[in-house]
Amino acid sequence: RVEYSLDGGTSYTPTGKYAANQNFNLNTSGLAEGQTNILLRAVYNNGLTGAASQAVIYKDTLNPTVSLSNVQDNQEVESNLLLRGLIEDTNLVSWQVEVKDNFLSSYIEVLSSDDISGSNKNITGDGTDPYGTIGTIDLTNPDYHIGIGDRFYLKITATDAAGLQTVHTMRLTREE
């Protein structure tokens, strides 16, 4: 037979017509938001147990939050663009900031959660200010092809452990 437990709790043995073949569905609809550890192990007729297997699942129905506090769509911005805002989710895995001029066919990544050390990739405020610093983009970088007075696109994408994404895109102009 197979036993399973959720987050180290009580072990259960599935029953029903498919349990004898070790085929069963594990109903996760009642789980709370966030991470759940599932432990599975075989129990033989003589009572001995096999090696346990562990899986982690995430129940997440909410997309990450992405908002900027100091930049709005169609705004003129300085060449050293400081981005302040929120990028957060209970199970945030990654985020990236990308730019694209009017002529490039693809975006160029300029900032990302990979630039942050540690496991917490959220960008939030400090209690007195609800917004945090995401980073600074040097728009004079020739790889970006954004000249003085040029319009360009800024895109922020945040992804959580469930694969849910929020994409925030705006069109800006580099100040003269």
C-alpha positions as a Python dict, from the first residue, in 0.01 Angstrom:
ca = {
    (1, 'R'): (0, 0, 0),
    (2, 'V'): (101, 364, -26),
    (3, 'E'): (87, 618, 255),
    (4, 'Y'): (101, 993, 218),
    (5, 'S'): (115, 1286, 456),
    (6, 'L'): (84, 1660, 406),
    (7, 'D'): (333, 1891, 578),
    (8, 'G'): (443, 1615, 817),
    (9, 'G'): (92, 1553, 947),
    (10, 'T'): (-104, 1230, 986),
    (11, 'S'): (-33, 957, 730),
    (12, 'Y'): (-321, 843, 511),
    (13, 'T'): (-372, 535, 296),
    (14, 'P'): (-576, 590, -20),
    (15, 'T'): (-877, 365, -67),
    (16, 'G'): (-1106, 290, -357),
    (17, 'K'): (-1102, 82, -672),
    (18, 'Y'): (-767, 223, -801),
    (19, 'A'): (-576, 212, -470),
    (20, 'A'): (-477, -152, -517),
    (21, 'N'): (-295, -55, -838),
    (22, 'Q'): (-130, 241, -661),
    (23, 'N'): (-325, 482, -883),
    (24, 'F'): (-506, 753, -692),
    (25, 'N'): (-578, 1124, -702),
    (26, 'L'): (-474, 1346, -418),
    (27, 'N'): (-733, 1619, -366),
    (28, 'T'): (-549, 1943, -299),
    (29, 'S'): (-848, 2178, -334),
    (30, 'G'): (-875, 2231, 42),
    (31, 'L'): (-514, 2332, 90),
    (32, 'A'): (-428, 2684, 203),
    (33, 'E'): (-240, 2926, -22),
    (34, 'G'): (135, 2869, -24),
    (35, 'Q'): (370, 2574, -13),
    (36, 'T'): (270, 2221, 93),
    (37, 'N'): (513, 1932, 133),
    (38, 'I'): (381, 1589, 33),
    (39, 'L'): (556, 1276, 159),
    (40, 'L'): (484, 941, -12),
    (41, 'R'): (613, 600, 93),
    (42, 'A'): (542, 235, 24),
    (43, 'V'): (438, 10, 312),
    (44, 'Y'): (485, -360, 246),
    (45, 'N'): (262, -642, 377),
    (46, 'N'): (521, -727, 644),
    (47, 'G'): (504, -369, 778),
    (48, 'L'): (841, -255, 645),
    (49, 'T'): (847, 79, 467),
    (50, 'G'): (1025, 177, 149),
    (51, 'A'): (1222, 491, 86),
    (52, 'A'): (1009, 803, 109),
    (53, 'S'): (964, 1045, -180),
    (54, 'Q'): (889, 1408, -118),
    (55, 'A'): (723, 1659, -348),
    (56, 'V'): (644, 2025, -298),
    (57, 'I'): (335, 2184, -446),
    (58, 'Y'): (226, 2546, -442),
    (59, 'K'): (-132, 2659, -427),
    (60, 'D'): (-137, 3007, -557),
    (61, 'T'): (-433, 3183, -715),
    (62, 'L'): (-304, 3540, -693),
    (63, 'N'): (-77, 3703, -950),
    (64, 'P'): (229, 3893, -829),
    (65, 'T'): (187, 4266, -761),
    (66, 'V'): (383, 4503, -985),
    (67, 'S'): (350, 4882, -958),
    (68, 'L'): (576, 5182, -1002),
    (69, 'S'): (552, 5487, -778),
    (70, 'N'): (767, 5739, -967),
    (71, 'V'): (709, 5661, -1337),
    (72, 'Q'): (384, 5676, -1535),
    (73, 'D'): (294, 5582, -1891),
    (74, 'N'): (392, 5845, -2153),
    (75, 'Q'): (620, 6030, -1909),
    (76, 'E'): (952, 6195, -1997),
    (77, 'V'): (1233, 6044, -1788),
    (78, 'E'): (1596, 6129, -1713),
    (79, 'S'): (1887, 5937, -1865),
    (80, 'N'): (1958, 5775, -1527),
    (81, 'L'): (1613, 5631, -1462),
    (82, 'L'): (1557, 5540, -1097),
    (83, 'L'): (1271, 5293, -1060),
    (84, 'R'): (1078, 5280, -732),
    (85, 'G'): (778, 5063, -667),
    (86, 'L'): (648, 4725, -555),
    (87, 'I'): (724, 4379, -688),
    (88, 'E'): (585, 4123, -448),
    (89, 'D'): (414, 3788, -406),
    (90, 'T'): (406, 3526, -130),
    (91, 'N'): (579, 3280, -364),
    (92, 'L'): (774, 3519, -590),
    (93, 'V'): (1036, 3334, -795),
    (94, 'S'): (1173, 3601, -1027),
    (95, 'W'): (1125, 3940, -1187),
    (96, 'Q'): (1295, 4129, -1466),
    (97, 'V'): (1290, 4482, -1606),
    (98, 'E'): (1339, 4517, -1981),
    (99, 'V'): (1361, 4805, -2230),
    (100, 'K'): (1297, 4820, -2602),
    (101, 'D'): (1324, 5113, -2839),
    (102, 'N'): (1075, 5165, -3121),
    (103, 'F'): (1298, 4985, -3372),
    (104, 'L'): (1419, 4675, -3186),
    (105, 'S'): (1211, 4363, -3228),
    (106, 'S'): (1287, 4226, -2882),
    (107, 'Y'): (1333, 4354, -2528),
    (108, 'I'): (1671, 4378, -2353),
    (109, 'E'): (1690, 4279, -1986),
    (110, 'V'): (1836, 4563, -1776),
    (111, 'L'): (1751, 4463, -1416),
    (112, 'S'): (1641, 4136, -1258),
    (113, 'S'): (1588, 3953, -932),
    (114, 'D'): (1914, 3771, -1009),
    (115, 'D'): (2085, 4096, -904),
    (116, 'I'): (1953, 4047, -548),
    (117, 'S'): (2136, 3817, -307),
    (118, 'G'): (1929, 3591, -85),
    (119, 'S'): (1602, 3408, -139),
    (120, 'N'): (1361, 3701, -87),
    (121, 'K'): (1313, 3861, -430),
    (122, 'N'): (1032, 4097, -320),
    (123, 'I'): (1079, 4474, -357),
    (124, 'T'): (882, 4658, -90),
    (125, 'G'): (910, 4964, 130),
    (126, 'D'): (1047, 5001, 479),
    (127, 'G'): (744, 5100, 686),
    (128, 'T'): (769, 5477, 634),
    (129, 'D'): (752, 5445, 254),
    (130, 'P'): (547, 5162, 98),
    (131, 'Y'): (772, 5156, -211),
    (132, 'G'): (1122, 5020, -250),
    (133, 'T'): (1404, 5083, -496),
    (134, 'I'): (1396, 4843, -789),
    (135, 'G'): (1712, 4982, -948),
    (136, 'T'): (1857, 5243, -1182),
    (137, 'I'): (1872, 5213, -1560),
    (138, 'D'): (2140, 5405, -1751),
    (139, 'L'): (1955, 5496, -2071),
    (140, 'T'): (2279, 5623, -2228),
    (141, 'N'): (2394, 5261, -2268),
    (142, 'P'): (2446, 5223, -2646),
    (143, 'D'): (2309, 4865, -2637),
    (144, 'Y'): (1963, 5005, -2562),
    (145, 'H'): (1951, 5235, -2871),
    (146, 'I'): (1758, 5502, -2678),
    (147, 'G'): (1870, 5849, -2786),
    (148, 'I'): (1774, 6186, -2640),
    (149, 'G'): (1407, 6251, -2713),
    (150, 'D'): (1345, 5889, -2819),
    (151, 'R'): (1036, 5702, -2711),
    (152, 'F'): (1090, 5352, -2569),
    (153, 'Y'): (909, 5075, -2387),
    (154, 'L'): (969, 4965, -2029),
    (155, 'K'): (839, 4622, -1923),
    (156, 'I'): (842, 4460, -1579),
    (157, 'T'): (754, 4090, -1552),
    (158, 'A'): (709, 3911, -1218),
    (159, 'T'): (661, 3532, -1193),
    (160, 'D'): (558, 3326, -890),
    (161, 'A'): (610, 2958, -805),
    (162, 'A'): (274, 2860, -957),
    (163, 'G'): (379, 3012, -1290),
    (164, 'L'): (142, 3308, -1259),
    (165, 'Q'): (280, 3626, -1414),
    (166, 'T'): (211, 3995, -1402),
    (167, 'V'): (344, 4205, -1689),
    (168, 'H'): (346, 4584, -1655),
    (169, 'T'): (439, 4772, -1974),
    (170, 'M'): (460, 5143, -2039),
    (171, 'R'): (587, 5375, -2309),
    (172, 'L'): (828, 5649, -2201),
    (173, 'T'): (1041, 5923, -2358),
    (174, 'R'): (1403, 6000, -2270),
    (175, 'E'): (1431, 6368, -2177),
    (176, 'E'): (1628, 6608, -2393),
}
